[in-house]
Amino acid sequence: MGDILNIPDKLFEKIVDAERAAVLTGAGVSAESGVPTFRGENGLWRNRRPEELASMEGFLDDPRLVWDWYDWRRSVISQIQPNPGHYALAEFDCVYDQFTLITQNVDGLHALAGARDPVELHGNIWHVRCLKEGTVRENREVPLSRIPPLCPDCNSMLRPNIVWFGEELDTDILKRAGLAAKESEVFFVVGTSSVVQPAASLAGLAQRNGAIVVEINLDRTPITESADLFLQGKSGEILPALLRMIVQARGYDDCG
Ligand code: OAD
């Protein structure tokens, strides 16, 4: 059954028979769309200290520099499309009775590919937050007409509504992700270096609660050793192949 991807029969059966599944995605899923990853050879953090551009201290020190960087990332993201990996994950929702898509990505590409209600652990690059009032609103202006942008209500500075280094994740969002991990029978970890907490702990949480962990990545990561299955390669190729295999094994015509 699971031979196209060389998946041992026992594990493939578990993947096919599961009713509850969840996935954690990272920057690697968007790499084939043209969104740079953070770490690795051409990663965004290659020549930068993350704290300079993605922390409150860095922002207060130089809001213009930080906003210039986000303005550039927003312009890159505005010009690209989801890839077959995003589309396959959106369809996992119809394969499993209960499916939760958890992402560290802020690019919004999962929703654009049709994913229902993705759990965005680190926020969304198209949302801005007023530094004074804390109000969050959508802002899709590319490029921004004023840097740093100002709150239309109180004229205070706006910041990207993104979880920066040293900041806590939203409690409700983290709870949703934790619950999905605990309840899942299969937990997929795709395109993440699994070094940033608390996201990186979700696979272990799922596994301790009985799930099998399936990792899809170009390279090995700190969780590869403990994963039940490691599928090495591009998520844009492996996810659609895996989806086809599951759909076929379940005897569905398609997932539309
Ligand atoms: P990283 O850049 O740390 O890791 C990307 C991972 O994707 C690596 O393990 C690559 O091997 C893998 N990869 C690259 N291309 C791939 C492909 N086509 N198919 C499959 N895997 C591929 O990105 P994240 O793990 O998402 O946080 O980083 C986590 C967080 O650290 C980010 O959300 C960001 C960053 O600092 C904030 O900005 C708050």
PDB file of C-alpha atoms and ligand atoms in Angstrom:
ATOM      1  CA  MET A   1       0.000   0.000   0.000  1.00  0.00           C
ATOM      2  CA  GLY A   2       2.382   2.664   1.211  1.00  0.00           C
ATOM      3  CA  ASP A   3       5.075   1.727  -1.252  1.00  0.00           C
ATOM      4  CA  ILE A   4       5.320   4.832  -3.469  1.00  0.00           C
ATOM      5  CA  LEU A   5       6.778   6.664  -0.494  1.00  0.00           C
ATOM      6  CA  ASN A   6       8.266   3.503   1.036  1.00  0.00           C
ATOM      7  CA  ILE A   7       6.023   3.666   4.062  1.00  0.00           C
ATOM      8  CA  PRO A   8       5.980   0.430   6.083  1.00  0.00           C
ATOM      9  CA  ASP A   9       2.532  -1.238   5.850  1.00  0.00           C
ATOM     10  CA  LYS A  10       1.783  -1.028   9.586  1.00  0.00           C
ATOM     11  CA  LEU A  11       2.397   2.719   9.694  1.00  0.00           C
ATOM     12  CA  PHE A  12       0.505   3.351   6.478  1.00  0.00           C
ATOM     13  CA  GLU A  13      -2.499   1.499   7.916  1.00  0.00           C
ATOM     14  CA  LYS A  14      -2.424   3.786  10.943  1.00  0.00           C
ATOM     15  CA  ILE A  15      -2.259   6.860   8.706  1.00  0.00           C
ATOM     16  CA  VAL A  16      -5.192   5.609   6.631  1.00  0.00           C
ATOM     17  CA  ASP A  17      -7.368   4.334   9.499  1.00  0.00           C
ATOM     18  CA  ALA A  18      -6.986   7.377  11.749  1.00  0.00           C
ATOM     19  CA  GLU A  19     -10.000   9.605  12.332  1.00  0.00           C
ATOM     20  CA  ARG A  20      -8.223  12.480  14.044  1.00  0.00           C
ATOM     21  CA  ALA A  21      -5.104  14.084  12.632  1.00  0.00           C
ATOM     22  CA  ALA A  22      -3.227  17.347  12.910  1.00  0.00           C
ATOM     23  CA  VAL A  23      -0.308  18.973  11.168  1.00  0.00           C
ATOM     24  CA  LEU A  24       2.296  21.507  12.238  1.00  0.00           C
ATOM     25  CA  THR A  25       3.835  23.401   9.341  1.00  0.00           C
ATOM     26  CA  GLY A  26       6.815  25.728   9.072  1.00  0.00           C
ATOM     27  CA  ALA A  27       8.553  27.904   6.519  1.00  0.00           C
ATOM     28  CA  GLY A  28       9.624  24.895   4.406  1.00  0.00           C
ATOM     29  CA  VAL A  29       6.030  24.417   3.237  1.00  0.00           C
ATOM     30  CA  SER A  30       6.074  27.868   1.641  1.00  0.00           C
ATOM     31  CA  ALA A  31       9.619  27.579   0.269  1.00  0.00           C
ATOM     32  CA  GLU A  32       8.439  26.105  -3.043  1.00  0.00           C
ATOM     33  CA  SER A  33       6.130  29.112  -3.443  1.00  0.00           C
ATOM     34  CA  GLY A  34       9.142  31.417  -3.192  1.00  0.00           C
ATOM     35  CA  VAL A  35       8.897  32.526   0.446  1.00  0.00           C
ATOM     36  CA  PRO A  36      12.383  32.471   2.008  1.00  0.00           C
ATOM     37  CA  THR A  37      12.829  30.218   5.058  1.00  0.00           C
ATOM     38  CA  PHE A  38      14.447  31.570   8.228  1.00  0.00           C
ATOM     39  CA  ARG A  39      17.337  29.178   8.734  1.00  0.00           C
ATOM     40  CA  GLY A  40      19.648  27.376   6.317  1.00  0.00           C
ATOM     41  CA  GLU A  41      21.782  28.488   3.412  1.00  0.00           C
ATOM     42  CA  ASN A  42      19.583  31.269   2.060  1.00  0.00           C
ATOM     43  CA  GLY A  43      17.571  31.753   5.242  1.00  0.00           C
ATOM     44  CA  LEU A  44      16.403  35.169   6.439  1.00  0.00           C
ATOM     45  CA  TRP A  45      18.406  34.824   9.659  1.00  0.00           C
ATOM     46  CA  ARG A  46      21.617  34.031   7.781  1.00  0.00           C
ATOM     47  CA  ASN A  47      23.047  37.542   8.007  1.00  0.00           C
ATOM     48  CA  ARG A  48      20.726  38.969  10.645  1.00  0.00           C
ATOM     49  CA  ARG A  49      20.223  38.625  14.328  1.00  0.00           C
ATOM     50  CA  PRO A  50      16.538  37.644  14.715  1.00  0.00           C
ATOM     51  CA  GLU A  51      16.214  40.019  17.693  1.00  0.00           C
ATOM     52  CA  GLU A  52      17.088  42.975  15.471  1.00  0.00           C
ATOM     53  CA  LEU A  53      14.012  42.500  13.280  1.00  0.00           C
ATOM     54  CA  ALA A  54      11.674  40.307  15.273  1.00  0.00           C
ATOM     55  CA  SER A  55      11.611  41.525  18.857  1.00  0.00           C
ATOM     56  CA  MET A  56       9.971  44.413  20.713  1.00  0.00           C
ATOM     57  CA  GLU A  57      13.411  45.769  21.685  1.00  0.00           C
ATOM     58  CA  GLY A  58      14.508  45.785  18.043  1.00  0.00           C
ATOM     59  CA  PHE A  59      11.253  47.437  17.016  1.00  0.00           C
ATOM     60  CA  LEU A  60      11.422  50.210  19.623  1.00  0.00           C
ATOM     61  CA  ASP A  61      15.058  50.756  18.758  1.00  0.00           C
ATOM     62  CA  ASP A  62      14.383  51.214  15.043  1.00  0.00           C
ATOM     63  CA  PRO A  63      10.711  50.899  13.961  1.00  0.00           C
ATOM     64  CA  ARG A  64      11.564  52.015  10.449  1.00  0.00           C
ATOM     65  CA  LEU A  65      14.096  49.231   9.900  1.00  0.00           C
ATOM     66  CA  VAL A  66      11.676  46.615  11.187  1.00  0.00           C
ATOM     67  CA  TRP A  67       8.775  47.934   9.121  1.00  0.00           C
ATOM     68  CA  ASP A  68      10.977  48.202   5.981  1.00  0.00           C
ATOM     69  CA  TRP A  69      11.768  44.503   6.426  1.00  0.00           C
ATOM     70  CA  TYR A  70       8.109  43.525   6.914  1.00  0.00           C
ATOM     71  CA  ASP A  71       7.086  45.768   4.005  1.00  0.00           C
ATOM     72  CA  TRP A  72       9.582  43.866   1.813  1.00  0.00           C
ATOM     73  CA  ARG A  73       8.312  40.466   3.039  1.00  0.00           C
ATOM     74  CA  ARG A  74       4.708  41.567   2.454  1.00  0.00           C
ATOM     75  CA  SER A  75       5.561  42.568  -1.110  1.00  0.00           C
ATOM     76  CA  VAL A  76       7.238  39.170  -1.742  1.00  0.00           C
ATOM     77  CA  ILE A  77       4.263  37.289  -0.284  1.00  0.00           C
ATOM     78  CA  SER A  78       1.690  39.397  -2.161  1.00  0.00           C
ATOM     79  CA  GLN A  79       3.119  38.186  -5.455  1.00  0.00           C
ATOM     80  CA  ILE A  80       3.175  34.469  -4.841  1.00  0.00           C
ATOM     81  CA  GLN A  81       0.704  31.604  -4.798  1.00  0.00           C
ATOM     82  CA  PRO A  82       0.191  28.523  -2.635  1.00  0.00           C
ATOM     83  CA  ASN A  83       1.975  25.404  -3.933  1.00  0.00           C
ATOM     84  CA  PRO A  84       0.766  21.775  -4.227  1.00  0.00           C
ATOM     85  CA  GLY A  85       1.786  21.150  -0.593  1.00  0.00           C
ATOM     86  CA  HIS A  86      -0.609  23.850   0.674  1.00  0.00           C
ATOM     87  CA  TYR A  87      -3.417  22.513  -1.549  1.00  0.00           C
ATOM     88  CA  ALA A  88      -2.879  18.921  -0.409  1.00  0.00           C
ATOM     89  CA  LEU A  89      -3.011  19.960   3.252  1.00  0.00           C
ATOM     90  CA  ALA A  90      -6.275  21.836   2.648  1.00  0.00           C
ATOM     91  CA  GLU A  91      -7.710  18.532   1.382  1.00  0.00           C
ATOM     92  CA  PHE A  92      -6.569  16.575   4.438  1.00  0.00           C
ATOM     93  CA  ASP A  93      -9.590  18.180   6.036  1.00  0.00           C
ATOM     94  CA  CYS A  94     -11.896  15.962   4.025  1.00  0.00           C
ATOM     95  CA  VAL A  95      -9.778  12.836   4.578  1.00  0.00           C
ATOM     96  CA  TYR A  96      -9.942  12.942   8.368  1.00  0.00           C
ATOM     97  CA  ASP A  97     -13.082  13.380  10.518  1.00  0.00           C
ATOM     98  CA  GLN A  98     -11.163  15.827  12.651  1.00  0.00           C
ATOM     99  CA  PHE A  99      -8.229  17.712  11.182  1.00  0.00           C
ATOM    100  CA  THR A 100      -6.407  20.716  12.596  1.00  0.00           C
ATOM    101  CA  LEU A 101      -3.833  22.645  10.625  1.00  0.00           C
ATOM    102  CA  ILE A 102      -1.375  24.408  12.907  1.00  0.00           C
ATOM    103  CA  THR A 103       1.176  26.699  11.302  1.00  0.00           C
ATOM    104  CA  GLN A 104       4.118  28.829  12.350  1.00  0.00           C
ATOM    105  CA  ASN A 105       3.892  30.645   9.029  1.00  0.00           C
ATOM    106  CA  VAL A 106       2.582  34.180   8.924  1.00  0.00           C
ATOM    107  CA  ASP A 107       2.131  34.340   5.147  1.00  0.00           C
ATOM    108  CA  GLY A 108      -1.551  33.335   5.042  1.00  0.00           C
ATOM    109  CA  LEU A 109      -0.914  30.833   2.194  1.00  0.00           C
ATOM    110  CA  HIS A 110      -2.710  27.930   3.912  1.00  0.00           C
ATOM    111  CA  ALA A 111      -5.962  29.923   4.031  1.00  0.00           C
ATOM    112  CA  LEU A 112      -5.446  31.057   0.445  1.00  0.00           C
ATOM    113  CA  ALA A 113      -5.183  27.386  -0.562  1.00  0.00           C
ATOM    114  CA  GLY A 114      -8.549  26.715   1.101  1.00  0.00           C
ATOM    115  CA  ALA A 115      -7.508  25.439   4.543  1.00  0.00           C
ATOM    116  CA  ARG A 116     -10.362  25.847   6.990  1.00  0.00           C
ATOM    117  CA  ASP A 117      -9.545  27.947  10.045  1.00  0.00           C
ATOM    118  CA  PRO A 118      -5.773  27.352  10.326  1.00  0.00           C
ATOM    119  CA  VAL A 119      -4.273  27.867  13.790  1.00  0.00           C
ATOM    120  CA  GLU A 120      -1.689  30.602  13.185  1.00  0.00           C
ATOM    121  CA  LEU A 121       0.674  30.246  16.130  1.00  0.00           C
ATOM    122  CA  HIS A 122       2.893  33.205  15.230  1.00  0.00           C
ATOM    123  CA  GLY A 123       0.244  35.569  13.839  1.00  0.00           C
ATOM    124  CA  ASN A 124      -0.327  36.873  10.339  1.00  0.00           C
ATOM    125  CA  ILE A 125       1.709  39.321   8.306  1.00  0.00           C
ATOM    126  CA  TRP A 126      -1.476  40.973   6.979  1.00  0.00           C
ATOM    127  CA  HIS A 127      -2.630  41.955  10.476  1.00  0.00           C
ATOM    128  CA  VAL A 128      -1.394  45.045  12.296  1.00  0.00           C
ATOM    129  CA  ARG A 129      -1.801  45.983  15.950  1.00  0.00           C
ATOM    130  CA  CYS A 130      -2.004  49.414  17.578  1.00  0.00           C
ATOM    131  CA  LEU A 131       0.829  49.809  20.106  1.00  0.00           C
ATOM    132  CA  LYS A 132      -1.378  51.944  22.371  1.00  0.00           C
ATOM    133  CA  GLU A 133      -4.831  50.365  22.174  1.00  0.00           C
ATOM    134  CA  GLY A 134      -3.931  46.817  21.153  1.00  0.00           C
ATOM    135  CA  THR A 135      -6.613  46.758  18.447  1.00  0.00           C
ATOM    136  CA  VAL A 136      -5.885  44.374  15.592  1.00  0.00           C
ATOM    137  CA  ARG A 137      -6.985  45.078  12.040  1.00  0.00           C
ATOM    138  CA  GLU A 138      -6.294  43.748   8.591  1.00  0.00           C
ATOM    139  CA  ASN A 139      -3.946  45.801   6.434  1.00  0.00           C
ATOM    140  CA  ARG A 140      -3.102  44.638   2.891  1.00  0.00           C
ATOM    141  CA  GLU A 141      -1.463  47.799   1.612  1.00  0.00           C
ATOM    142  CA  VAL A 142       1.613  46.922  -0.490  1.00  0.00           C
ATOM    143  CA  PRO A 143       3.871  48.809  -0.339  1.00  0.00           C
ATOM    144  CA  LEU A 144       2.856  50.686   2.786  1.00  0.00           C
ATOM    145  CA  SER A 145       2.220  54.358   2.045  1.00  0.00           C
ATOM    146  CA  ARG A 146       3.760  55.390   5.366  1.00  0.00           C
ATOM    147  CA  ILE A 147       6.481  53.683   7.372  1.00  0.00           C
ATOM    148  CA  PRO A 148       5.926  53.132  10.222  1.00  0.00           C
ATOM    149  CA  PRO A 149       2.160  52.983   9.643  1.00  0.00           C
ATOM    150  CA  LEU A 150      -0.095  54.778  12.139  1.00  0.00           C
ATOM    151  CA  CYS A 151      -3.340  53.739  13.812  1.00  0.00           C
ATOM    152  CA  PRO A 152      -6.291  55.366  11.999  1.00  0.00           C
ATOM    153  CA  ASP A 153      -8.084  55.765  15.379  1.00  0.00           C
ATOM    154  CA  CYS A 154      -5.436  57.228  17.685  1.00  0.00           C
ATOM    155  CA  ASN A 155      -2.429  57.967  15.466  1.00  0.00           C
ATOM    156  CA  SER A 156      -0.127  55.747  17.540  1.00  0.00           C
ATOM    157  CA  MET A 157       2.357  53.524  15.841  1.00  0.00           C
ATOM    158  CA  LEU A 158       1.182  50.165  14.470  1.00  0.00           C
ATOM    159  CA  ARG A 159       3.240  46.992  14.729  1.00  0.00           C
ATOM    160  CA  PRO A 160       2.947  43.739  12.792  1.00  0.00           C
ATOM    161  CA  ASN A 161       0.599  41.407  14.697  1.00  0.00           C
ATOM    162  CA  ILE A 162       3.274  38.746  14.850  1.00  0.00           C
ATOM    163  CA  VAL A 163       4.667  36.900  17.852  1.00  0.00           C
ATOM    164  CA  TRP A 164       8.230  38.103  18.240  1.00  0.00           C
ATOM    165  CA  PHE A 165      11.123  36.570  20.147  1.00  0.00           C
ATOM    166  CA  GLY A 166      10.610  37.018  23.885  1.00  0.00           C
ATOM    167  CA  GLU A 167       6.811  37.244  23.526  1.00  0.00           C
ATOM    168  CA  GLU A 168       4.176  34.769  24.660  1.00  0.00           C
ATOM    169  CA  LEU A 169       1.871  33.062  22.192  1.00  0.00           C
ATOM    170  CA  ASP A 170      -1.830  33.848  22.463  1.00  0.00           C
ATOM    171  CA  THR A 171      -3.211  31.550  25.167  1.00  0.00           C
ATOM    172  CA  ASP A 172      -6.349  30.475  23.277  1.00  0.00           C
ATOM    173  CA  ILE A 173      -4.404  29.744  20.120  1.00  0.00           C
ATOM    174  CA  LEU A 174      -1.839  27.706  22.028  1.00  0.00           C
ATOM    175  CA  LYS A 175      -4.615  25.806  23.813  1.00  0.00           C
ATOM    176  CA  ARG A 176      -6.247  24.941  20.489  1.00  0.00           C
ATOM    177  CA  ALA A 177      -2.954  23.665  19.110  1.00  0.00           C
ATOM    178  CA  GLY A 178      -2.202  21.646  22.255  1.00  0.00           C
ATOM    179  CA  LEU A 179      -5.634  20.048  22.275  1.00  0.00           C
ATOM    180  CA  ALA A 180      -5.391  19.110  18.596  1.00  0.00           C
ATOM    181  CA  ALA A 181      -1.963  17.551  19.213  1.00  0.00           C
ATOM    182  CA  LYS A 182      -3.222  15.582  22.228  1.00  0.00           C
ATOM    183  CA  GLU A 183      -6.309  14.300  20.435  1.00  0.00           C
ATOM    184  CA  SER A 184      -4.610  13.351  17.193  1.00  0.00           C
ATOM    185  CA  GLU A 185      -3.858   9.782  16.149  1.00  0.00           C
ATOM    186  CA  VAL A 186      -1.481  10.999  13.460  1.00  0.00           C
ATOM    187  CA  PHE A 187       0.584  14.160  13.846  1.00  0.00           C
ATOM    188  CA  PHE A 188       2.363  15.436  10.745  1.00  0.00           C
ATOM    189  CA  VAL A 189       5.315  17.833  11.129  1.00  0.00           C
ATOM    190  CA  VAL A 190       6.134  19.474   7.813  1.00  0.00           C
ATOM    191  CA  GLY A 191       8.870  21.887   6.724  1.00  0.00           C
ATOM    192  CA  THR A 192       9.940  23.117  10.132  1.00  0.00           C
ATOM    193  CA  SER A 193      13.377  23.029  11.720  1.00  0.00           C
ATOM    194  CA  SER A 194      11.648  22.198  15.028  1.00  0.00           C
ATOM    195  CA  VAL A 195      13.888  24.497  17.054  1.00  0.00           C
ATOM    196  CA  VAL A 196      11.450  27.241  18.059  1.00  0.00           C
ATOM    197  CA  GLN A 197       9.333  26.658  21.153  1.00  0.00           C
ATOM    198  CA  PRO A 198       6.600  26.027  22.043  1.00  0.00           C
ATOM    199  CA  ALA A 199       5.722  24.857  18.492  1.00  0.00           C
ATOM    200  CA  ALA A 200       8.578  22.347  18.496  1.00  0.00           C
ATOM    201  CA  SER A 201       7.103  20.542  21.531  1.00  0.00           C
ATOM    202  CA  LEU A 202       3.759  19.772  19.899  1.00  0.00           C
ATOM    203  CA  ALA A 203       5.036  16.606  18.187  1.00  0.00           C
ATOM    204  CA  GLY A 204       6.254  15.192  21.508  1.00  0.00           C
ATOM    205  CA  LEU A 205       2.952  16.080  23.154  1.00  0.00           C
ATOM    206  CA  ALA A 206       1.062  14.247  20.413  1.00  0.00           C
ATOM    207  CA  GLN A 207       3.359  11.244  20.658  1.00  0.00           C
ATOM    208  CA  ARG A 208       3.070  10.996  24.454  1.00  0.00           C
ATOM    209  CA  ASN A 209      -0.692  10.903  23.974  1.00  0.00           C
ATOM    210  CA  GLY A 210      -0.545   8.001  21.546  1.00  0.00           C
ATOM    211  CA  ALA A 211      -0.155   9.607  18.129  1.00  0.00           C
ATOM    212  CA  ILE A 212       2.297   8.472  15.511  1.00  0.00           C
ATOM    213  CA  VAL A 213       4.499  11.328  14.326  1.00  0.00           C
ATOM    214  CA  VAL A 214       5.207  11.653  10.606  1.00  0.00           C
ATOM    215  CA  GLU A 215       7.884  14.174   9.702  1.00  0.00           C
ATOM    216  CA  ILE A 216       8.275  15.557   6.173  1.00  0.00           C
ATOM    217  CA  ASN A 217      11.394  17.648   5.591  1.00  0.00           C
ATOM    218  CA  LEU A 218      14.257  18.134   3.167  1.00  0.00           C
ATOM    219  CA  ASP A 219      16.714  17.547   6.002  1.00  0.00           C
ATOM    220  CA  ARG A 220      16.891  15.849   9.360  1.00  0.00           C
ATOM    221  CA  THR A 221      15.884  17.914  12.404  1.00  0.00           C
ATOM    222  CA  PRO A 222      16.036  17.508  16.199  1.00  0.00           C
ATOM    223  CA  ILE A 223      12.779  15.504  16.107  1.00  0.00           C
ATOM    224  CA  THR A 224      13.720  13.137  13.260  1.00  0.00           C
ATOM    225  CA  GLU A 225      15.179  10.545  15.610  1.00  0.00           C
ATOM    226  CA  SER A 226      11.991  10.255  17.651  1.00  0.00           C
ATOM    227  CA  ALA A 227       9.544  10.502  14.717  1.00  0.00           C
ATOM    228  CA  ASP A 228       7.783   7.245  13.808  1.00  0.00           C
ATOM    229  CA  LEU A 229       8.260   8.008  10.125  1.00  0.00           C
ATOM    230  CA  PHE A 230      10.574  10.423   8.326  1.00  0.00           C
ATOM    231  CA  LEU A 231       9.737  11.213   4.710  1.00  0.00           C
ATOM    232  CA  GLN A 232      12.678  13.088   3.260  1.00  0.00           C
ATOM    233  CA  GLY A 233      12.016  15.439   0.375  1.00  0.00           C
ATOM    234  CA  LYS A 234       9.984  18.410  -0.783  1.00  0.00           C
ATOM    235  CA  SER A 235       6.636  18.928   0.908  1.00  0.00           C
ATOM    236  CA  GLY A 236       5.178  20.126  -2.411  1.00  0.00           C
ATOM    237  CA  GLU A 237       5.831  16.665  -3.830  1.00  0.00           C
ATOM    238  CA  ILE A 238       5.394  14.368  -0.824  1.00  0.00           C
ATOM    239  CA  LEU A 239       2.116  15.814   0.509  1.00  0.00           C
ATOM    240  CA  PRO A 240       0.144  15.451  -2.762  1.00  0.00           C
ATOM    241  CA  ALA A 241       1.534  11.893  -3.192  1.00  0.00           C
ATOM    242  CA  LEU A 242       0.568  11.006   0.378  1.00  0.00           C
ATOM    243  CA  LEU A 243      -2.902  12.502  -0.082  1.00  0.00           C
ATOM    244  CA  ARG A 244      -3.449  10.451  -3.251  1.00  0.00           C
ATOM    245  CA  MET A 245      -2.334   7.273  -1.489  1.00  0.00           C
ATOM    246  CA  ILE A 246      -4.659   7.825   1.483  1.00  0.00           C
ATOM    247  CA  VAL A 247      -7.622   8.719  -0.730  1.00  0.00           C
ATOM    248  CA  GLN A 248      -7.000   5.645  -2.882  1.00  0.00           C
ATOM    249  CA  ALA A 249      -6.619   3.316   0.118  1.00  0.00           C
ATOM    250  CA  ARG A 250      -9.877   4.609   1.555  1.00  0.00           C
ATOM    251  CA  GLY A 251     -11.629   4.056  -1.749  1.00  0.00           C
ATOM    252  CA  TYR A 252     -12.753   7.660  -2.226  1.00  0.00           C
ATOM    253  CA  ASP A 253     -13.146   8.953  -5.774  1.00  0.00           C
ATOM    254  CA  ASP A 254     -11.708  12.290  -4.866  1.00  0.00           C
ATOM    255  CA  CYS A 255     -11.720  14.764  -2.065  1.00  0.00           C
ATOM    256  CA  GLY A 256     -13.643  17.589  -3.697  1.00  0.00           C
TER     257      GLY A 256
HETATM  258  P1  OAD B   1      13.097  27.354   9.458  1.00  0.00           P
HETATM  259  O1  OAD B   1      13.643  28.271   8.412  1.00  0.00           O
HETATM  260  O2  OAD B   1      13.775  27.312  10.775  1.00  0.00           O
HETATM  261  O3  OAD B   1      13.071  25.853   8.912  1.00  0.00           O
HETATM  262  C1  OAD B   1      12.588  25.530   7.635  1.00  0.00           C
HETATM  263  C2  OAD B   1      12.619  24.021   7.503  1.00  0.00           C
HETATM  264  O4  OAD B   1      12.012  23.668   6.286  1.00  0.00           O
HETATM  265  C3  OAD B   1      14.014  23.410   7.500  1.00  0.00           C
HETATM  266  O5  OAD B   1      14.047  22.314   8.389  1.00  0.00           O
HETATM  267  C4  OAD B   1      14.220  22.952   6.038  1.00  0.00           C
HETATM  268  O6  OAD B   1      14.996  21.775   5.956  1.00  0.00           O
HETATM  269  C5  OAD B   1      12.786  22.675   5.630  1.00  0.00           C
HETATM  270  N1  OAD B   1      12.501  22.835   4.191  1.00  0.00           N
HETATM  271  C6  OAD B   1      12.943  23.781   3.334  1.00  0.00           C
HETATM  272  N2  OAD B   1      12.376  23.633   2.126  1.00  0.00           N
HETATM  273  C7  OAD B   1      11.552  22.560   2.200  1.00  0.00           C
HETATM  274  C8  OAD B   1      10.679  21.906   1.286  1.00  0.00           C
HETATM  275  N3  OAD B   1      10.521  22.323   0.034  1.00  0.00           N
HETATM  276  N4  OAD B   1       9.989  20.830   1.738  1.00  0.00           N
HETATM  277  C9  OAD B   1      10.121  20.375   3.004  1.00  0.00           C
HETATM  278  N5  OAD B   1      10.919  20.952   3.917  1.00  0.00           N
HETATM  279  C10 OAD B   1      11.630  22.043   3.523  1.00  0.00           C
HETATM  280  O7  OAD B   1      11.544  27.716   9.597  1.00  0.00           O
HETATM  281  P2  OAD B   1      10.526  27.375  10.789  1.00  0.00           P
HETATM  282  O8  OAD B   1      10.819  26.057  11.390  1.00  0.00           O
HETATM  283  O9  OAD B   1       9.173  27.624  10.268  1.00  0.00           O
HETATM  284  O10 OAD B   1       9.260  32.797  13.919  1.00  0.00           O
HETATM  285  O11 OAD B   1      10.908  28.504  11.816  1.00  0.00           O
HETATM  286  C11 OAD B   1      10.167  28.611  13.006  1.00  0.00           C
HETATM  287  C12 OAD B   1      10.043  30.045  13.421  1.00  0.00           C
HETATM  288  O12 OAD B   1      11.351  30.622  13.532  1.00  0.00           O
HETATM  289  C13 OAD B   1       9.321  30.933  12.434  1.00  0.00           C
HETATM  290  O13 OAD B   1       7.920  30.900  12.580  1.00  0.00           O
HETATM  291  C14 OAD B   1       9.873  32.302  12.719  1.00  0.00           C
HETATM  292  C15 OAD B   1      11.329  31.930  12.900  1.00  0.00           C
HETATM  293  O14 OAD B   1      12.092  32.775  13.650  1.00  0.00           O
HETATM  294  C16 OAD B   1       8.988  34.113  14.028  1.00  0.00           C
HETATM  295  O15 OAD B   1       9.288  34.917  13.184  1.00  0.00           O
HETATM  296  C17 OAD B   1       8.288  34.473  15.276  1.00  0.00           C
END
